[in-house]
Amino acid sequence: MFRDIAVGDKEWRILLLRYFNPIGAHPSGELGEHPVGIPNNLMPYIQQVALGQREFLRVFGSDYPTPDGTAIRDYIHVMDLAEGHVSAVVKVLASPDLGCVPINLGTGKGSSVLEMIRAFEAASGKKVEYKLMDRRPGDSVAVWAATETAEKELGWKSKYNVDDMCTHQWAWASKYPQGYETPL
Ligand SMILES: O=c1ccn([C@@H]2O[C@H](COP(=O)(O)OP(=O)(O)O[C@H]3O[C@H](CO)[C@H](O)[C@H](O)[C@H]3O)[C@@H](O)[C@H]2O)c(=O)[nH]1
C-alpha cells in the first residue's frame, strides 16, 4: 500500500522499517519490556525462568537443519533499534525524492534458541531450565537481516551483541522483577 502511495504521490517520503527480534533493555536497567500475561516471545520467557517466575522454557523444535537443531533469529538490542529510527527520521527529512524504501533493522547475525539460553545464563548467573518440545506451527527455521541497505541509506548499523542484550535485559529484570509493577 505504501509503495503504491509513493508511486501515486511524489510528495510522500516513506521508509518501511522491518524489525527483526528486538530484545534487551536500556543499559541503565531503568527501562525495559513488561509483557502482560504469559509471554509468547523467547527472551521475556527466558527472563521469567531465570527469575524463578516460571519453571522451565519450552524450546520449540530441536530438529531444525541448524547447527544445534534449534531455530535461528536475528536478535537486535532495543537501543540499536531506537538509533535506527533516529537515523531513519534524519534520512526522510534530508531526502525529498525518497519514494518508498524498505529497510531492515537487524544485526545481520543469527543466534539459535540454545545460544540465547546460554547467553542469558552467562549474563545473569542463573540457570535457565528448558525442555525440548515439538516445533511451533508456522515458525521459520532461520531468519536474519541483510543489512547493506540500512548501512548505505541510513549510515546506521547495530552496535550491541547478544551478550550486551542479555546483560542489559538482566539489569532491568533483576532490578524490577515485576516490571513497572515492582514495589519501590
Ligand atoms: O517459549 C518460547 C518462545 C519462542 N521460542 C523460539 O524462539 C525463537 C524466537 O521466537 P519469538 O516468538 O521470540 O520470535 P519469532 O521470530 O518466532 O516471532 C516474531 O516474528 C514473527 C514473524 O516472523 C511474528 O511477527 C511474531 O509475532 C514475532 O514474535 C523461535 O524459534 C521460537 O520457536 C521457544 O523456543 N520457546
PDB file of C-alpha atoms and ligand atoms in Angstrom:
ATOM      1  CA  MET A   1       0.000   0.000   0.000  1.00  0.00           C
ATOM      2  CA  PHE A   2       2.794   2.430   0.931  1.00  0.00           C
ATOM      3  CA  ARG A   3       4.636   1.570  -2.267  1.00  0.00           C
ATOM      4  CA  ASP A   4       1.506   2.471  -4.256  1.00  0.00           C
ATOM      5  CA  ILE A   5       1.131   5.741  -2.343  1.00  0.00           C
ATOM      6  CA  ALA A   6       4.754   6.674  -3.079  1.00  0.00           C
ATOM      7  CA  VAL A   7       4.249   5.974  -6.799  1.00  0.00           C
ATOM      8  CA  GLY A   8       0.987   7.923  -6.937  1.00  0.00           C
ATOM      9  CA  ASP A   9       2.075  10.956  -4.924  1.00  0.00           C
ATOM     10  CA  LYS A  10       5.715  12.087  -5.122  1.00  0.00           C
ATOM     11  CA  GLU A  11       5.261  14.291  -2.053  1.00  0.00           C
ATOM     12  CA  TRP A  12       5.439  11.193   0.141  1.00  0.00           C
ATOM     13  CA  ARG A  13       8.758  10.068   1.620  1.00  0.00           C
ATOM     14  CA  ILE A  14       8.468   6.584   3.087  1.00  0.00           C
ATOM     15  CA  LEU A  15      10.865   4.242   4.843  1.00  0.00           C
ATOM     16  CA  LEU A  16       9.454   0.806   5.683  1.00  0.00           C
ATOM     17  CA  LEU A  17      11.349  -0.264   8.810  1.00  0.00           C
ATOM     18  CA  ARG A  18      11.446  -4.033   9.197  1.00  0.00           C
ATOM     19  CA  TYR A  19      12.187  -5.025  12.776  1.00  0.00           C
ATOM     20  CA  PHE A  20      13.923  -8.312  13.391  1.00  0.00           C
ATOM     21  CA  ASN A  21      13.775  -9.597  17.019  1.00  0.00           C
ATOM     22  CA  PRO A  22      14.121  -6.670  19.453  1.00  0.00           C
ATOM     23  CA  ILE A  23      15.312  -7.636  22.941  1.00  0.00           C
ATOM     24  CA  GLY A  24      17.334  -6.161  25.795  1.00  0.00           C
ATOM     25  CA  ALA A  25      16.628  -3.033  27.814  1.00  0.00           C
ATOM     26  CA  HIS A  26      18.109   0.387  28.448  1.00  0.00           C
ATOM     27  CA  PRO A  27      21.697  -0.192  29.693  1.00  0.00           C
ATOM     28  CA  SER A  28      20.820   1.581  32.983  1.00  0.00           C
ATOM     29  CA  GLY A  29      18.289  -1.166  33.725  1.00  0.00           C
ATOM     30  CA  GLU A  30      15.658   1.535  34.276  1.00  0.00           C
ATOM     31  CA  LEU A  31      13.561   0.881  31.155  1.00  0.00           C
ATOM     32  CA  GLY A  32      12.566  -2.494  29.821  1.00  0.00           C
ATOM     33  CA  GLU A  33       9.825  -4.732  28.495  1.00  0.00           C
ATOM     34  CA  HIS A  34       6.827  -5.550  30.672  1.00  0.00           C
ATOM     35  CA  PRO A  35       4.905  -8.351  29.000  1.00  0.00           C
ATOM     36  CA  VAL A  36       1.334  -8.862  30.173  1.00  0.00           C
ATOM     37  CA  GLY A  37       0.313 -12.480  30.820  1.00  0.00           C
ATOM     38  CA  ILE A  38       2.317 -15.434  29.555  1.00  0.00           C
ATOM     39  CA  PRO A  39       4.982 -14.218  27.095  1.00  0.00           C
ATOM     40  CA  ASN A  40       4.873 -15.625  23.574  1.00  0.00           C
ATOM     41  CA  ASN A  41       8.350 -14.387  22.705  1.00  0.00           C
ATOM     42  CA  LEU A  42      11.560 -16.128  23.631  1.00  0.00           C
ATOM     43  CA  MET A  43      13.518 -13.600  25.673  1.00  0.00           C
ATOM     44  CA  PRO A  44      10.767 -12.428  28.054  1.00  0.00           C
ATOM     45  CA  TYR A  45      10.091 -16.103  28.761  1.00  0.00           C
ATOM     46  CA  ILE A  46      13.783 -16.857  29.375  1.00  0.00           C
ATOM     47  CA  GLN A  47      13.903 -13.851  31.708  1.00  0.00           C
ATOM     48  CA  GLN A  48      10.967 -15.168  33.742  1.00  0.00           C
ATOM     49  CA  VAL A  49      12.559 -18.625  34.051  1.00  0.00           C
ATOM     50  CA  ALA A  50      15.831 -17.040  35.231  1.00  0.00           C
ATOM     51  CA  LEU A  51      13.851 -15.061  37.822  1.00  0.00           C
ATOM     52  CA  GLY A  52      12.188 -18.260  39.062  1.00  0.00           C
ATOM     53  CA  GLN A  53       8.775 -16.987  37.937  1.00  0.00           C
ATOM     54  CA  ARG A  54       8.351 -19.920  35.526  1.00  0.00           C
ATOM     55  CA  GLU A  55       9.646 -23.451  35.926  1.00  0.00           C
ATOM     56  CA  PHE A  56      11.182 -24.028  32.519  1.00  0.00           C
ATOM     57  CA  LEU A  57      11.305 -22.807  28.947  1.00  0.00           C
ATOM     58  CA  ARG A  58       9.756 -24.906  26.238  1.00  0.00           C
ATOM     59  CA  VAL A  59      12.194 -24.941  23.318  1.00  0.00           C
ATOM     60  CA  PHE A  60      10.022 -25.193  20.231  1.00  0.00           C
ATOM     61  CA  GLY A  61      11.830 -27.589  17.896  1.00  0.00           C
ATOM     62  CA  SER A  62      15.229 -29.265  18.229  1.00  0.00           C
ATOM     63  CA  ASP A  63      15.305 -30.996  14.856  1.00  0.00           C
ATOM     64  CA  TYR A  64      15.713 -27.973  12.590  1.00  0.00           C
ATOM     65  CA  PRO A  65      18.503 -28.100   9.988  1.00  0.00           C
ATOM     66  CA  THR A  66      20.708 -25.763  12.063  1.00  0.00           C
ATOM     67  CA  PRO A  67      23.999 -26.495  13.861  1.00  0.00           C
ATOM     68  CA  ASP A  68      22.308 -27.291  17.205  1.00  0.00           C
ATOM     69  CA  GLY A  69      18.857 -28.171  15.857  1.00  0.00           C
ATOM     70  CA  THR A  70      17.094 -25.086  17.277  1.00  0.00           C
ATOM     71  CA  ALA A  71      15.718 -22.187  15.240  1.00  0.00           C
ATOM     72  CA  ILE A  72      17.782 -19.117  14.449  1.00  0.00           C
ATOM     73  CA  ARG A  73      16.735 -15.460  14.705  1.00  0.00           C
ATOM     74  CA  ASP A  74      18.386 -12.057  14.380  1.00  0.00           C
ATOM     75  CA  TYR A  75      18.092 -10.531  17.871  1.00  0.00           C
ATOM     76  CA  ILE A  76      18.642  -6.772  17.989  1.00  0.00           C
ATOM     77  CA  HIS A  77      19.138  -4.527  21.013  1.00  0.00           C
ATOM     78  CA  VAL A  78      16.221  -2.138  21.578  1.00  0.00           C
ATOM     79  CA  MET A  79      18.686   0.762  21.833  1.00  0.00           C
ATOM     80  CA  ASP A  80      20.111  -0.059  18.401  1.00  0.00           C
ATOM     81  CA  LEU A  81      16.549  -0.225  17.106  1.00  0.00           C
ATOM     82  CA  ALA A  82      15.873   3.212  18.604  1.00  0.00           C
ATOM     83  CA  GLU A  83      19.026   4.610  16.956  1.00  0.00           C
ATOM     84  CA  GLY A  84      17.863   3.119  13.667  1.00  0.00           C
ATOM     85  CA  HIS A  85      14.651   5.144  13.955  1.00  0.00           C
ATOM     86  CA  VAL A  86      16.570   8.354  14.593  1.00  0.00           C
ATOM     87  CA  SER A  87      18.694   7.677  11.512  1.00  0.00           C
ATOM     88  CA  ALA A  88      15.515   6.995   9.536  1.00  0.00           C
ATOM     89  CA  VAL A  89      13.958  10.332  10.509  1.00  0.00           C
ATOM     90  CA  VAL A  90      17.163  12.152   9.528  1.00  0.00           C
ATOM     91  CA  LYS A  91      17.104  10.331   6.177  1.00  0.00           C
ATOM     92  CA  VAL A  92      13.470  11.177   5.481  1.00  0.00           C
ATOM     93  CA  LEU A  93      13.984  14.867   6.282  1.00  0.00           C
ATOM     94  CA  ALA A  94      17.065  15.046   4.044  1.00  0.00           C
ATOM     95  CA  SER A  95      15.603  13.161   1.031  1.00  0.00           C
ATOM     96  CA  PRO A  96      12.862  14.945  -0.957  1.00  0.00           C
ATOM     97  CA  ASP A  97      12.877  12.242  -3.657  1.00  0.00           C
ATOM     98  CA  LEU A  98      12.968   9.270  -1.301  1.00  0.00           C
ATOM     99  CA  GLY A  99       9.923   7.423  -2.642  1.00  0.00           C
ATOM    100  CA  CYS A 100       9.399   4.229  -0.653  1.00  0.00           C
ATOM    101  CA  VAL A 101      12.382   2.215   0.594  1.00  0.00           C
ATOM    102  CA  PRO A 102      12.247  -0.917   2.754  1.00  0.00           C
ATOM    103  CA  ILE A 103      14.983  -1.045   5.396  1.00  0.00           C
ATOM    104  CA  ASN A 104      15.914  -3.999   7.598  1.00  0.00           C
ATOM    105  CA  LEU A 105      16.673  -3.110  11.208  1.00  0.00           C
ATOM    106  CA  GLY A 106      18.654  -6.157  12.278  1.00  0.00           C
ATOM    107  CA  THR A 107      22.232  -7.084  13.113  1.00  0.00           C
ATOM    108  CA  GLY A 108      22.826  -9.422  10.180  1.00  0.00           C
ATOM    109  CA  LYS A 109      23.763 -12.215  12.613  1.00  0.00           C
ATOM    110  CA  GLY A 110      21.661 -15.149  13.689  1.00  0.00           C
ATOM    111  CA  SER A 111      21.571 -16.903  17.073  1.00  0.00           C
ATOM    112  CA  SER A 112      19.858 -20.175  17.962  1.00  0.00           C
ATOM    113  CA  VAL A 113      17.467 -20.687  20.858  1.00  0.00           C
ATOM    114  CA  LEU A 114      20.102 -22.690  22.761  1.00  0.00           C
ATOM    115  CA  GLU A 115      22.695 -19.965  22.162  1.00  0.00           C
ATOM    116  CA  MET A 116      20.304 -17.398  23.611  1.00  0.00           C
ATOM    117  CA  ILE A 117      19.680 -19.568  26.675  1.00  0.00           C
ATOM    118  CA  ARG A 118      23.445 -19.844  27.250  1.00  0.00           C
ATOM    119  CA  ALA A 119      23.996 -16.117  26.716  1.00  0.00           C
ATOM    120  CA  PHE A 120      21.278 -15.287  29.241  1.00  0.00           C
ATOM    121  CA  GLU A 121      22.685 -17.773  31.764  1.00  0.00           C
ATOM    122  CA  ALA A 122      26.124 -16.178  31.422  1.00  0.00           C
ATOM    123  CA  ALA A 123      24.732 -12.652  31.788  1.00  0.00           C
ATOM    124  CA  SER A 124      22.502 -13.443  34.756  1.00  0.00           C
ATOM    125  CA  GLY A 125      24.457 -16.144  36.570  1.00  0.00           C
ATOM    126  CA  LYS A 126      21.129 -18.039  36.744  1.00  0.00           C
ATOM    127  CA  LYS A 127      20.257 -21.443  35.377  1.00  0.00           C
ATOM    128  CA  VAL A 128      17.595 -21.412  32.667  1.00  0.00           C
ATOM    129  CA  GLU A 129      15.868 -24.794  32.765  1.00  0.00           C
ATOM    130  CA  TYR A 130      14.396 -25.921  29.464  1.00  0.00           C
ATOM    131  CA  LYS A 131      12.719 -28.867  27.788  1.00  0.00           C
ATOM    132  CA  LEU A 132      12.938 -29.711  24.110  1.00  0.00           C
ATOM    133  CA  MET A 133       9.459 -29.796  22.556  1.00  0.00           C
ATOM    134  CA  ASP A 134       7.882 -30.108  19.124  1.00  0.00           C
ATOM    135  CA  ARG A 135       8.216 -27.279  16.638  1.00  0.00           C
ATOM    136  CA  ARG A 136       5.790 -24.365  16.967  1.00  0.00           C
ATOM    137  CA  PRO A 137       3.473 -24.333  13.923  1.00  0.00           C
ATOM    138  CA  GLY A 138       4.361 -21.591  11.450  1.00  0.00           C
ATOM    139  CA  ASP A 139       7.883 -20.944  12.785  1.00  0.00           C
ATOM    140  CA  SER A 140      10.675 -20.276  10.300  1.00  0.00           C
ATOM    141  CA  VAL A 141      13.927 -22.223  10.533  1.00  0.00           C
ATOM    142  CA  ALA A 142      16.397 -19.358  10.366  1.00  0.00           C
ATOM    143  CA  VAL A 143      15.918 -15.623   9.832  1.00  0.00           C
ATOM    144  CA  TRP A 144      18.478 -12.855   9.820  1.00  0.00           C
ATOM    145  CA  ALA A 145      18.711  -9.457   8.190  1.00  0.00           C
ATOM    146  CA  ALA A 146      20.518  -8.294   5.100  1.00  0.00           C
ATOM    147  CA  THR A 147      21.930  -5.048   6.488  1.00  0.00           C
ATOM    148  CA  GLU A 148      23.536  -3.414   3.439  1.00  0.00           C
ATOM    149  CA  THR A 149      20.596  -1.105   2.640  1.00  0.00           C
ATOM    150  CA  ALA A 150      20.446   0.232   6.206  1.00  0.00           C
ATOM    151  CA  GLU A 151      24.180   0.894   6.175  1.00  0.00           C
ATOM    152  CA  LYS A 152      24.060   2.573   2.754  1.00  0.00           C
ATOM    153  CA  GLU A 153      20.832   4.562   3.081  1.00  0.00           C
ATOM    154  CA  LEU A 154      20.838   5.412   6.795  1.00  0.00           C
ATOM    155  CA  GLY A 155      24.524   5.164   7.655  1.00  0.00           C
ATOM    156  CA  TRP A 156      23.293   3.003  10.549  1.00  0.00           C
ATOM    157  CA  LYS A 157      24.415  -0.346  11.864  1.00  0.00           C
ATOM    158  CA  SER A 158      23.855  -2.136  15.143  1.00  0.00           C
ATOM    159  CA  LYS A 159      26.475  -1.830  17.901  1.00  0.00           C
ATOM    160  CA  TYR A 160      25.424  -4.303  20.583  1.00  0.00           C
ATOM    161  CA  ASN A 161      25.926  -8.084  20.562  1.00  0.00           C
ATOM    162  CA  VAL A 162      23.728 -10.719  22.193  1.00  0.00           C
ATOM    163  CA  ASP A 163      25.836 -10.712  25.371  1.00  0.00           C
ATOM    164  CA  ASP A 164      25.146  -6.972  25.776  1.00  0.00           C
ATOM    165  CA  MET A 165      21.452  -7.549  25.059  1.00  0.00           C
ATOM    166  CA  CYS A 166      21.231 -10.219  27.771  1.00  0.00           C
ATOM    167  CA  THR A 167      23.295  -8.184  30.255  1.00  0.00           C
ATOM    168  CA  HIS A 168      21.072  -5.149  29.874  1.00  0.00           C
ATOM    169  CA  GLN A 169      17.888  -7.200  29.953  1.00  0.00           C
ATOM    170  CA  TRP A 170      19.057  -8.857  33.173  1.00  0.00           C
ATOM    171  CA  ALA A 171      19.946  -5.438  34.670  1.00  0.00           C
ATOM    172  CA  TRP A 172      16.309  -4.466  34.141  1.00  0.00           C
ATOM    173  CA  ALA A 173      14.830  -7.828  35.203  1.00  0.00           C
ATOM    174  CA  SER A 174      16.871  -8.185  38.381  1.00  0.00           C
ATOM    175  CA  LYS A 175      16.105  -4.608  39.440  1.00  0.00           C
ATOM    176  CA  TYR A 176      12.428  -4.736  38.522  1.00  0.00           C
ATOM    177  CA  PRO A 177      11.323  -8.398  38.588  1.00  0.00           C
ATOM    178  CA  GLN A 178       7.652  -7.345  38.362  1.00  0.00           C
ATOM    179  CA  GLY A 179       8.407  -4.806  35.635  1.00  0.00           C
ATOM    180  CA  TYR A 180       6.625  -1.497  36.114  1.00  0.00           C
ATOM    181  CA  GLU A 181       4.561  -3.054  38.931  1.00  0.00           C
ATOM    182  CA  THR A 182       7.644  -3.723  41.095  1.00  0.00           C
ATOM    183  CA  PRO A 183       7.121  -2.045  44.504  1.00  0.00           C
ATOM    184  CA  LEU A 184       9.782   0.636  45.002  1.00  0.00           C
TER     185      LEU A 184
HETATM  186  O1  LIG B   1       8.651 -20.056  24.595  1.00  0.00           O
HETATM  187  C1  LIG B   1       9.291 -19.985  23.526  1.00  0.00           C
HETATM  188  C2  LIG B   1       9.188 -18.884  22.640  1.00  0.00           C
HETATM  189  C3  LIG B   1       9.922 -18.888  21.462  1.00  0.00           C
HETATM  190  N1  LIG B   1      10.723 -19.946  21.160  1.00  0.00           N
HETATM  191  C4  LIG B   1      11.519 -19.939  19.919  1.00  0.00           C
HETATM  192  O2  LIG B   1      12.373 -18.813  19.946  1.00  0.00           O
HETATM  193  C5  LIG B   1      12.516 -18.265  18.645  1.00  0.00           C
HETATM  194  C6  LIG B   1      12.075 -16.813  18.682  1.00  0.00           C
HETATM  195  O3  LIG B   1      10.691 -16.764  18.975  1.00  0.00           O
HETATM  196  P1  LIG B   1       9.892 -15.379  19.126  1.00  0.00           P
HETATM  197  O4  LIG B   1       8.444 -15.728  19.309  1.00  0.00           O
HETATM  198  O5  LIG B   1      10.524 -14.557  20.172  1.00  0.00           O
HETATM  199  O6  LIG B   1      10.124 -14.642  17.738  1.00  0.00           O
HETATM  200  P2  LIG B   1       9.700 -15.082  16.253  1.00  0.00           P
HETATM  201  O7  LIG B   1      10.740 -14.548  15.345  1.00  0.00           O
HETATM  202  O8  LIG B   1       9.449 -16.535  16.148  1.00  0.00           O
HETATM  203  O9  LIG B   1       8.328 -14.338  16.041  1.00  0.00           O
HETATM  204  C7  LIG B   1       8.318 -12.947  15.739  1.00  0.00           C
HETATM  205  O10 LIG B   1       8.268 -12.803  14.339  1.00  0.00           O
HETATM  206  C8  LIG B   1       7.082 -13.346  13.746  1.00  0.00           C
HETATM  207  C9  LIG B   1       7.183 -13.130  12.258  1.00  0.00           C
HETATM  208  O11 LIG B   1       8.314 -13.764  11.752  1.00  0.00           O
HETATM  209  C10 LIG B   1       5.845 -12.683  14.314  1.00  0.00           C
HETATM  210  O12 LIG B   1       5.825 -11.305  13.982  1.00  0.00           O
HETATM  211  C11 LIG B   1       5.842 -12.838  15.835  1.00  0.00           C
HETATM  212  O13 LIG B   1       4.745 -12.135  16.401  1.00  0.00           O
HETATM  213  C12 LIG B   1       7.124 -12.304  16.396  1.00  0.00           C
HETATM  214  O14 LIG B   1       7.167 -12.526  17.804  1.00  0.00           O
HETATM  215  C13 LIG B   1      11.654 -19.130  17.727  1.00  0.00           C
HETATM  216  O15 LIG B   1      12.472 -20.090  17.135  1.00  0.00           O
HETATM  217  C14 LIG B   1      10.663 -19.813  18.683  1.00  0.00           C
HETATM  218  O16 LIG B   1      10.230 -21.079  18.261  1.00  0.00           O
HETATM  219  C15 LIG B   1      10.841 -21.041  22.009  1.00  0.00           C
HETATM  220  O17 LIG B   1      11.563 -21.994  21.736  1.00  0.00           O
HETATM  221  N2  LIG B   1      10.100 -21.020  23.169  1.00  0.00           N
END
